[in-house]
Amino acid sequence: MKIVIAPDSFKESLTAKQVCESIEAGFAQVLPDAEYVHLPLADGGEGTVEVLLQGLEGEVRQSQVMGPLGDSTMASWALLDNGQTALIEFAAASGLDLITSEDRNPAIATSFGTGELIKEALNLGVTKVLLGLGGSATNDAGAGIAQALGAKLLDNQGNEVNPGGAALAEIATIDLSDIHPRSKDVEFIVACDVANPLVGENGASYVFGPQKGATLELVQSLDSAICHFASVSASHTQVNHSDTQGFGAAGGSPLGLSLVFDIQIKRGIEMILDVLEADKVLEGADLVITGEGQMDNQTLQGKTPFGIAKLAQSKGIPTIGIAGSLGHEIEDLYSTITSTFGTVRSPQSLEQVLNEASNNLIRTARNIAATLKLGAQILD
């Protein structure tokens, strides 16, 4: 019996690799002779570099860049394919985790550091860039990225505007004459797990701004500022991306990226599955086990469990999902994921849940395996 274990991380508690190990530990108590294949996954956000480097040969690099509030930070990224492909996580240089909750301020947070990572990759001669969006602290619509790569965002006086989302409202003209000379020489793939448009009630500011520290009043002004930036940008891109699906990811960063690159937006999990050749890993599998910290109706919106389950389903392989908790409308998943299991036994504090994540996962996996074994015996 071949069992492929293909989960995302359990945020703040277990990496995807650790989730794989815990699930196998539980299953092996009941099914010790099964063949277990680990396929740790991510959806393009945090953990993407780690996951891809586990499945592919590559070189991890460390770069000193500007953090989201203008301070200096050390960011990890990677080179794959003998230096031809750069793998960058937006969160590494411009992530929410780099700022204390008290200091979060999307009005001034900048994506400049992510642009510096991209610039370094271009200088090294890469021909492809894979940028995973997620976990961003910014709401500057990628303006900082564009500036790091040579774009000049000028106000009515011809001065460059300040960093951050609020200053987008001051942009009068955009000068791309000094843009990085290799910007059109690379294939640029943006991986994200959301389909939100750039602006409006479902856009970057309204949906994601509050978790970055924005009040309702600030959300409204940030949305207006991005809308203005999109209008000015349209004179260069020939497209107003205000309603473009996916452009609301990472504080609207695809907008600034589109000023510099001919970007392709892909579902993060689809990119990961493709790069890791997951279809080959699933060959001959009898069962797939997947999971993430919480599974709910949002899992259908391009999250890791849905992505791997959909691929498995196309090959006639059933999938079981395990999550720390099961949220609303979980029944919507059952057309793709055969069954889902939560691991938390009783009401606990968040600290307890995080500390006991591995043990809870092992116990749940063991019980699932025992149920499968019993079912096989009954039907035999």
CSV table of C-alpha atoms in Angstrom, one decimal:
chain,number,residue,atom,x,y,z
A,1,MET,CA,0.0,0.0,0.0
A,2,LYS,CA,1.5,3.3,-1.1
A,3,ILE,CA,0.4,6.4,0.9
A,4,VAL,CA,1.5,9.8,-0.2
A,5,ILE,CA,1.6,12.4,2.7
A,6,ALA,CA,1.2,15.8,1.1
A,7,PRO,CA,0.3,18.6,3.7
A,8,ASP,CA,0.9,22.3,4.1
A,9,SER,CA,2.5,23.5,7.3
A,10,PHE,CA,0.4,24.0,10.4
A,11,LYS,CA,1.0,27.7,11.0
A,12,GLU,CA,3.0,28.7,14.0
A,13,SER,CA,3.5,25.1,15.1
A,14,LEU,CA,4.7,22.6,12.5
A,15,THR,CA,6.5,22.9,9.2
A,16,ALA,CA,5.1,20.8,6.3
A,17,LYS,CA,8.0,18.4,6.8
A,18,GLN,CA,7.2,18.0,10.5
A,19,VAL,CA,3.5,17.4,9.6
A,20,CYS,CA,4.6,14.6,7.2
A,21,GLU,CA,6.7,13.0,9.9
A,22,SER,CA,3.9,13.2,12.5
A,23,ILE,CA,1.3,11.7,10.2
A,24,GLU,CA,3.6,8.8,9.2
A,25,ALA,CA,4.4,8.2,12.9
A,26,GLY,CA,0.6,7.8,13.6
A,27,PHE,CA,-0.2,5.7,10.6
A,28,ALA,CA,2.8,3.4,11.1
A,29,GLN,CA,1.6,2.3,14.5
A,30,VAL,CA,-1.3,0.5,12.7
A,31,LEU,CA,0.1,0.0,9.1
A,32,PRO,CA,3.8,-0.5,9.6
A,33,ASP,CA,4.3,-2.3,6.3
A,34,ALA,CA,2.8,0.5,4.1
A,35,GLU,CA,5.1,2.5,1.8
A,36,TYR,CA,5.1,6.2,2.9
A,37,VAL,CA,6.1,8.9,0.5
A,38,HIS,CA,6.5,12.5,1.9
A,39,LEU,CA,5.5,15.4,-0.3
A,40,PRO,CA,5.6,18.5,1.9
A,41,LEU,CA,3.8,21.4,0.2
A,42,ALA,CA,3.1,25.1,0.4
A,43,ASP,CA,0.8,27.5,-1.5
A,44,GLY,CA,3.2,30.1,-2.5
A,45,GLY,CA,3.4,32.0,0.8
A,46,GLU,CA,5.7,31.4,3.8
A,47,GLY,CA,7.5,28.1,3.6
A,48,THR,CA,7.7,27.9,-0.2
A,49,VAL,CA,11.4,28.2,-0.4
A,50,GLU,CA,11.9,25.5,2.3
A,51,VAL,CA,9.4,23.1,0.6
A,52,LEU,CA,10.9,23.5,-2.9
A,53,LEU,CA,14.5,23.1,-1.6
A,54,GLN,CA,13.4,19.8,0.0
A,55,GLY,CA,12.3,18.5,-3.3
A,56,LEU,CA,14.9,20.0,-5.6
A,57,GLU,CA,18.6,20.8,-5.6
A,58,GLY,CA,19.3,24.4,-5.0
A,59,GLU,CA,21.3,27.1,-3.2
A,60,VAL,CA,20.1,29.1,-0.3
A,61,ARG,CA,21.2,32.7,-0.3
A,62,GLN,CA,21.1,35.4,2.4
A,63,SER,CA,20.8,39.1,1.4
A,64,GLN,CA,20.7,42.3,3.5
A,65,VAL,CA,17.8,44.3,2.3
A,66,MET,CA,15.3,47.0,3.4
A,67,GLY,CA,12.6,45.7,5.7
A,68,PRO,CA,9.0,46.8,5.5
A,69,LEU,CA,9.5,49.8,7.8
A,70,GLY,CA,12.7,50.9,6.2
A,71,ASP,CA,15.1,49.2,8.6
A,72,SER,CA,17.6,46.6,7.5
A,73,THR,CA,16.7,42.9,7.5
A,74,MET,CA,18.4,39.6,6.4
A,75,ALA,CA,16.2,37.7,3.9
A,76,SER,CA,16.6,34.2,2.6
A,77,TRP,CA,15.9,33.2,-1.0
A,78,ALA,CA,17.1,30.5,-3.3
A,79,LEU,CA,18.6,29.7,-6.7
A,80,LEU,CA,17.4,26.6,-8.5
A,81,ASP,CA,18.2,25.0,-11.9
A,82,ASN,CA,22.0,25.7,-11.7
A,83,GLY,CA,21.4,29.3,-11.0
A,84,GLN,CA,18.8,29.9,-13.8
A,85,THR,CA,15.7,30.2,-11.5
A,86,ALA,CA,15.3,32.5,-8.5
A,87,LEU,CA,12.8,31.5,-5.8
A,88,ILE,CA,11.7,34.4,-3.6
A,89,GLU,CA,9.2,34.7,-0.9
A,90,PHE,CA,7.6,38.1,-0.5
A,91,ALA,CA,7.4,37.6,3.2
A,92,ALA,CA,11.1,37.1,3.6
A,93,ALA,CA,11.8,40.9,3.1
A,94,SER,CA,8.4,42.5,3.4
A,95,GLY,CA,6.5,40.2,5.7
A,96,LEU,CA,4.1,40.8,8.5
A,97,ASP,CA,6.2,38.6,10.8
A,98,LEU,CA,9.1,41.1,10.6
A,99,ILE,CA,7.0,43.8,12.5
A,100,THR,CA,5.6,43.7,16.0
A,101,SER,CA,1.8,44.0,16.2
A,102,GLU,CA,2.2,47.5,17.7
A,103,ASP,CA,4.3,48.8,14.8
A,104,ARG,CA,2.1,47.5,11.9
A,105,ASN,CA,1.3,50.4,9.6
A,106,PRO,CA,0.4,49.7,5.9
A,107,ALA,CA,0.3,53.5,5.3
A,108,ILE,CA,4.1,53.5,5.4
A,109,ALA,CA,5.2,49.9,5.0
A,110,THR,CA,7.1,49.3,1.7
A,111,SER,CA,7.9,46.3,-0.5
A,112,PHE,CA,11.3,47.8,-1.5
A,113,GLY,CA,13.2,45.0,0.1
A,114,THR,CA,11.5,42.4,-2.1
A,115,GLY,CA,12.4,44.5,-5.1
A,116,GLU,CA,16.0,44.4,-3.9
A,117,LEU,CA,16.0,40.6,-3.8
A,118,ILE,CA,14.6,40.5,-7.4
A,119,LYS,CA,17.2,43.0,-8.5
A,120,GLU,CA,20.0,40.8,-7.0
A,121,ALA,CA,18.6,37.8,-8.8
A,122,LEU,CA,18.5,39.7,-12.1
A,123,ASN,CA,22.1,40.8,-11.6
A,124,LEU,CA,23.1,37.2,-11.2
A,125,GLY,CA,21.7,36.4,-14.6
A,126,VAL,CA,18.6,34.3,-13.8
A,127,THR,CA,16.2,33.6,-16.6
A,128,LYS,CA,13.1,32.9,-14.4
A,129,VAL,CA,11.8,34.3,-11.2
A,130,LEU,CA,9.2,32.5,-9.0
A,131,LEU,CA,7.8,35.0,-6.5
A,132,GLY,CA,5.5,33.6,-3.8
A,133,LEU,CA,3.1,36.1,-2.4
A,134,GLY,CA,1.7,35.8,1.1
A,135,GLY,CA,2.2,37.1,4.6
A,136,SER,CA,2.9,40.6,3.5
A,137,ALA,CA,3.0,43.7,5.8
A,138,THR,CA,2.5,46.1,2.9
A,139,ASN,CA,-0.3,47.8,1.1
A,140,ASP,CA,1.8,49.7,-1.4
A,141,ALA,CA,0.6,47.9,-4.5
A,142,GLY,CA,4.2,46.8,-5.3
A,143,ALA,CA,5.4,50.4,-5.6
A,144,GLY,CA,8.4,49.7,-3.5
A,145,ILE,CA,9.3,46.8,-5.7
A,146,ALA,CA,9.1,48.9,-8.8
A,147,GLN,CA,11.2,51.6,-7.2
A,148,ALA,CA,13.9,49.2,-6.2
A,149,LEU,CA,14.1,48.1,-9.9
A,150,GLY,CA,14.5,51.6,-11.2
A,151,ALA,CA,11.0,53.1,-11.5
A,152,LYS,CA,10.5,56.7,-10.5
A,153,LEU,CA,7.1,57.5,-9.0
A,154,LEU,CA,6.9,61.3,-9.0
A,155,ASP,CA,4.5,63.8,-7.5
A,156,ASN,CA,3.3,67.0,-9.1
A,157,GLN,CA,6.6,68.7,-8.1
A,158,GLY,CA,8.7,66.1,-9.8
A,159,ASN,CA,9.9,64.6,-6.5
A,160,GLU,CA,9.8,60.9,-5.7
A,161,VAL,CA,6.9,60.0,-3.4
A,162,ASN,CA,7.6,58.5,0.1
A,163,PRO,CA,7.4,54.8,0.7
A,164,GLY,CA,4.1,53.1,1.7
A,165,GLY,CA,0.5,52.8,0.7
A,166,ALA,CA,-0.6,56.3,1.6
A,167,ALA,CA,1.8,58.0,-0.7
A,168,LEU,CA,0.4,56.3,-3.8
A,169,ALA,CA,-2.3,59.0,-3.8
A,170,GLU,CA,0.4,61.6,-4.6
A,171,ILE,CA,1.8,59.9,-7.7
A,172,ALA,CA,1.4,62.2,-10.8
A,173,THR,CA,3.7,60.5,-13.3
A,174,ILE,CA,5.8,57.3,-13.6
A,175,ASP,CA,9.2,57.3,-15.2
A,176,LEU,CA,10.4,53.9,-16.3
A,177,SER,CA,13.5,55.1,-18.3
A,178,ASP,CA,15.9,53.7,-15.7
A,179,ILE,CA,14.2,50.3,-15.2
A,180,HIS,CA,16.5,47.3,-14.8
A,181,PRO,CA,17.8,46.4,-18.2
A,182,ARG,CA,17.1,42.7,-17.8
A,183,SER,CA,13.4,43.2,-16.7
A,184,LYS,CA,12.1,41.9,-20.1
A,185,ASP,CA,14.6,39.1,-20.4
A,186,VAL,CA,13.1,36.9,-17.7
A,187,GLU,CA,10.0,34.7,-17.2
A,188,PHE,CA,8.3,36.1,-14.1
A,189,ILE,CA,5.7,33.9,-12.3
A,190,VAL,CA,3.8,35.2,-9.4
A,191,ALA,CA,2.3,32.5,-7.1
A,192,CYS,CA,-0.6,33.4,-4.8
A,193,ASP,CA,-3.5,31.7,-3.1
A,194,VAL,CA,-6.1,34.4,-3.4
A,195,ALA,CA,-8.2,35.7,-6.4
A,196,ASN,CA,-9.1,39.1,-4.9
A,197,PRO,CA,-9.2,42.1,-7.2
A,198,LEU,CA,-6.9,45.1,-6.6
A,199,VAL,CA,-9.5,47.5,-5.1
A,200,GLY,CA,-13.0,47.6,-3.8
A,201,GLU,CA,-14.7,45.7,-0.9
A,202,ASN,CA,-13.0,42.5,-1.9
A,203,GLY,CA,-9.7,44.2,-2.8
A,204,ALA,CA,-6.3,44.4,-1.1
A,205,SER,CA,-7.1,47.2,1.4
A,206,TYR,CA,-10.5,46.1,2.6
A,207,VAL,CA,-9.8,42.4,2.9
A,208,PHE,CA,-6.2,42.3,4.1
A,209,GLY,CA,-5.6,45.9,5.4
A,210,PRO,CA,-7.1,45.3,8.9
A,211,GLN,CA,-4.7,42.5,9.7
A,212,LYS,CA,-1.8,44.7,8.8
A,213,GLY,CA,-2.9,47.4,11.3
A,214,ALA,CA,-5.3,49.5,9.2
A,215,THR,CA,-8.3,51.2,10.8
A,216,LEU,CA,-11.5,51.5,8.7
A,217,GLU,CA,-10.6,55.1,7.9
A,218,LEU,CA,-7.1,54.1,6.8
A,219,VAL,CA,-8.5,51.2,4.7
A,220,GLN,CA,-10.7,53.6,2.8
A,221,SER,CA,-7.8,56.0,2.1
A,222,LEU,CA,-5.5,53.2,1.1
A,223,ASP,CA,-8.1,51.8,-1.3
A,224,SER,CA,-8.5,55.2,-2.9
A,225,ALA,CA,-4.7,55.6,-3.1
A,226,ILE,CA,-4.3,52.2,-4.9
A,227,CYS,CA,-7.1,53.1,-7.2
A,228,HIS,CA,-5.3,56.3,-8.2
A,229,PHE,CA,-2.0,54.4,-8.7
A,230,ALA,CA,-3.8,51.9,-10.9
A,231,SER,CA,-5.1,54.7,-13.0
A,232,VAL,CA,-1.7,56.4,-13.5
A,233,SER,CA,-0.1,53.0,-14.2
A,234,ALA,CA,-2.6,52.2,-17.0
A,235,SER,CA,-0.8,54.8,-19.1
A,236,HIS,CA,2.2,52.5,-19.2
A,237,THR,CA,0.6,49.0,-19.1
A,238,GLN,CA,-2.4,50.0,-21.3
A,239,VAL,CA,-4.6,48.1,-18.8
A,240,ASN,CA,-6.3,49.4,-15.6
A,241,HIS,CA,-5.9,46.5,-13.2
A,242,SER,CA,-8.3,47.7,-10.6
A,243,ASP,CA,-10.6,44.6,-11.2
A,244,THR,CA,-8.0,42.1,-12.2
A,245,GLN,CA,-8.3,38.8,-10.3
A,246,GLY,CA,-5.3,38.1,-8.1
A,247,PHE,CA,-4.0,41.6,-8.1
A,248,GLY,CA,-5.2,42.1,-4.5
A,249,ALA,CA,-2.6,39.7,-3.2
A,250,ALA,CA,0.3,40.9,-1.0
A,251,GLY,CA,-1.1,44.4,-0.7
A,252,GLY,CA,-1.7,44.8,-4.4
A,253,SER,CA,1.9,44.0,-5.3
A,254,PRO,CA,1.1,42.5,-8.8
A,255,LEU,CA,0.3,46.1,-9.9
A,256,GLY,CA,3.9,47.4,-9.3
A,257,LEU,CA,5.3,44.2,-10.7
A,258,SER,CA,3.3,44.6,-13.9
A,259,LEU,CA,5.1,48.0,-14.5
A,260,VAL,CA,8.4,46.2,-14.7
A,261,PHE,CA,7.7,42.6,-15.8
A,262,ASP,CA,5.4,40.7,-18.0
A,263,ILE,CA,4.0,38.7,-15.1
A,264,GLN,CA,2.1,35.5,-15.0
A,265,ILE,CA,-0.2,34.9,-12.0
A,266,LYS,CA,-0.6,31.3,-11.0
A,267,ARG,CA,-2.3,29.6,-8.1
A,268,GLY,CA,0.5,29.0,-5.6
A,269,ILE,CA,-0.3,25.4,-5.1
A,270,GLU,CA,-0.5,24.7,-8.8
A,271,MET,CA,3.0,26.2,-9.3
A,272,ILE,CA,4.4,24.1,-6.4
A,273,LEU,CA,2.8,20.9,-7.7
A,274,ASP,CA,4.1,21.5,-11.1
A,275,VAL,CA,7.7,22.3,-10.0
A,276,LEU,CA,7.8,19.3,-7.7
A,277,GLU,CA,6.3,17.0,-10.4
A,278,ALA,CA,3.7,15.9,-8.0
A,279,ASP,CA,1.8,13.9,-10.7
A,280,LYS,CA,4.8,11.5,-10.9
A,281,VAL,CA,4.9,11.2,-7.1
A,282,LEU,CA,1.3,10.1,-7.1
A,283,GLU,CA,1.8,7.3,-9.6
A,284,GLY,CA,0.8,4.0,-8.0
A,285,ALA,CA,-0.5,5.7,-4.8
A,286,ASP,CA,-3.5,4.1,-3.0
A,287,LEU,CA,-4.2,7.1,-0.7
A,288,VAL,CA,-3.2,10.7,-0.2
A,289,ILE,CA,-3.2,12.3,3.2
A,290,THR,CA,-3.2,16.1,3.2
A,291,GLY,CA,-3.9,18.9,5.7
A,292,GLU,CA,-3.3,22.4,7.0
A,293,GLY,CA,-3.8,24.3,10.3
A,294,GLN,CA,-7.5,25.0,9.6
A,295,MET,CA,-9.7,23.6,6.9
A,296,ASP,CA,-12.9,25.3,5.9
A,297,ASN,CA,-14.7,26.6,2.9
A,298,GLN,CA,-11.7,28.9,2.1
A,299,THR,CA,-9.7,25.7,1.5
A,300,LEU,CA,-11.5,25.5,-1.8
A,301,GLN,CA,-10.0,28.8,-2.9
A,302,GLY,CA,-6.7,27.4,-4.1
A,303,LYS,CA,-5.3,26.2,-0.7
A,304,THR,CA,-2.9,23.3,-0.6
A,305,PRO,CA,-5.3,20.5,0.5
A,306,PHE,CA,-7.7,21.3,-2.3
A,307,GLY,CA,-4.9,21.5,-4.9
A,308,ILE,CA,-3.4,18.2,-4.1
A,309,ALA,CA,-6.8,16.5,-3.6
A,310,LYS,CA,-7.9,17.7,-7.1
A,311,LEU,CA,-4.8,16.3,-8.7
A,312,ALA,CA,-5.3,13.0,-6.8
A,313,GLN,CA,-8.9,12.9,-7.8
A,314,SER,CA,-8.0,13.2,-11.5
A,315,LYS,CA,-5.9,10.0,-11.0
A,316,GLY,CA,-8.7,8.2,-9.1
A,317,ILE,CA,-6.8,8.4,-5.8
A,318,PRO,CA,-8.9,9.2,-2.6
A,319,THR,CA,-7.7,11.9,-0.3
A,320,ILE,CA,-8.1,12.3,3.5
A,321,GLY,CA,-7.7,15.7,5.1
A,322,ILE,CA,-6.4,16.4,8.6
A,323,ALA,CA,-6.5,19.8,10.2
A,324,GLY,CA,-5.9,21.4,13.6
A,325,SER,CA,-9.5,22.6,13.4
A,326,LEU,CA,-12.4,22.3,11.0
A,327,GLY,CA,-14.2,25.5,10.2
A,328,HIS,CA,-17.4,26.6,8.5
A,329,GLU,CA,-19.0,24.8,5.5
A,330,ILE,CA,-16.5,22.0,5.6
A,331,GLU,CA,-19.0,19.9,3.7
A,332,ASP,CA,-18.2,21.8,0.6
A,333,LEU,CA,-14.9,19.9,0.4
A,334,TYR,CA,-16.4,16.5,0.3
A,335,SER,CA,-16.7,16.5,-3.5
A,336,THR,CA,-12.9,16.5,-3.6
A,337,ILE,CA,-11.6,15.3,-0.2
A,338,THR,CA,-13.2,12.1,0.9
A,339,SER,CA,-13.2,12.9,4.6
A,340,THR,CA,-11.7,15.4,7.0
A,341,PHE,CA,-10.6,15.1,10.6
A,342,GLY,CA,-9.8,17.7,13.3
A,343,THR,CA,-7.0,17.0,15.7
A,344,VAL,CA,-7.9,19.1,18.8
A,345,ARG,CA,-9.6,16.9,21.4
A,346,SER,CA,-11.2,19.4,23.7
A,347,PRO,CA,-11.3,23.2,24.4
A,348,GLN,CA,-7.8,24.4,24.8
A,349,SER,CA,-5.9,27.7,24.7
A,350,LEU,CA,-4.1,28.6,21.5
A,351,GLU,CA,-0.8,28.0,23.3
A,352,GLN,CA,-1.8,24.5,24.3
A,353,VAL,CA,-3.0,23.7,20.7
A,354,LEU,CA,0.3,24.9,19.2
A,355,ASN,CA,2.4,23.0,21.8
A,356,GLU,CA,0.6,19.8,21.4
A,357,ALA,CA,0.2,19.9,17.6
A,358,SER,CA,2.5,17.0,16.8
A,359,ASN,CA,1.0,14.7,19.5
A,360,ASN,CA,-2.5,15.5,18.4
A,361,LEU,CA,-1.6,14.9,14.8
A,362,ILE,CA,0.0,11.5,15.6
A,363,ARG,CA,-3.0,10.4,17.6
A,364,THR,CA,-5.5,11.4,14.9
A,365,ALA,CA,-3.4,9.8,12.1
A,366,ARG,CA,-3.2,6.6,14.2
A,367,ASN,CA,-7.0,6.5,14.6
A,368,ILE,CA,-7.6,7.1,10.9
A,369,ALA,CA,-5.3,4.2,10.0
A,370,ALA,CA,-7.0,2.0,12.5
A,371,THR,CA,-10.4,2.9,11.0
A,372,LEU,CA,-9.1,2.1,7.5
A,373,LYS,CA,-7.8,-1.2,8.6
A,374,LEU,CA,-11.0,-2.1,10.4
A,375,GLY,CA,-13.0,-1.2,7.3
A,376,ALA,CA,-10.9,-3.4,5.1
A,377,GLN,CA,-11.4,-6.3,7.5
A,378,ILE,CA,-15.1,-5.8,7.6
A,379,LEU,CA,-15.4,-5.7,3.8
A,380,ASP,CA,-13.0,-8.6,3.3
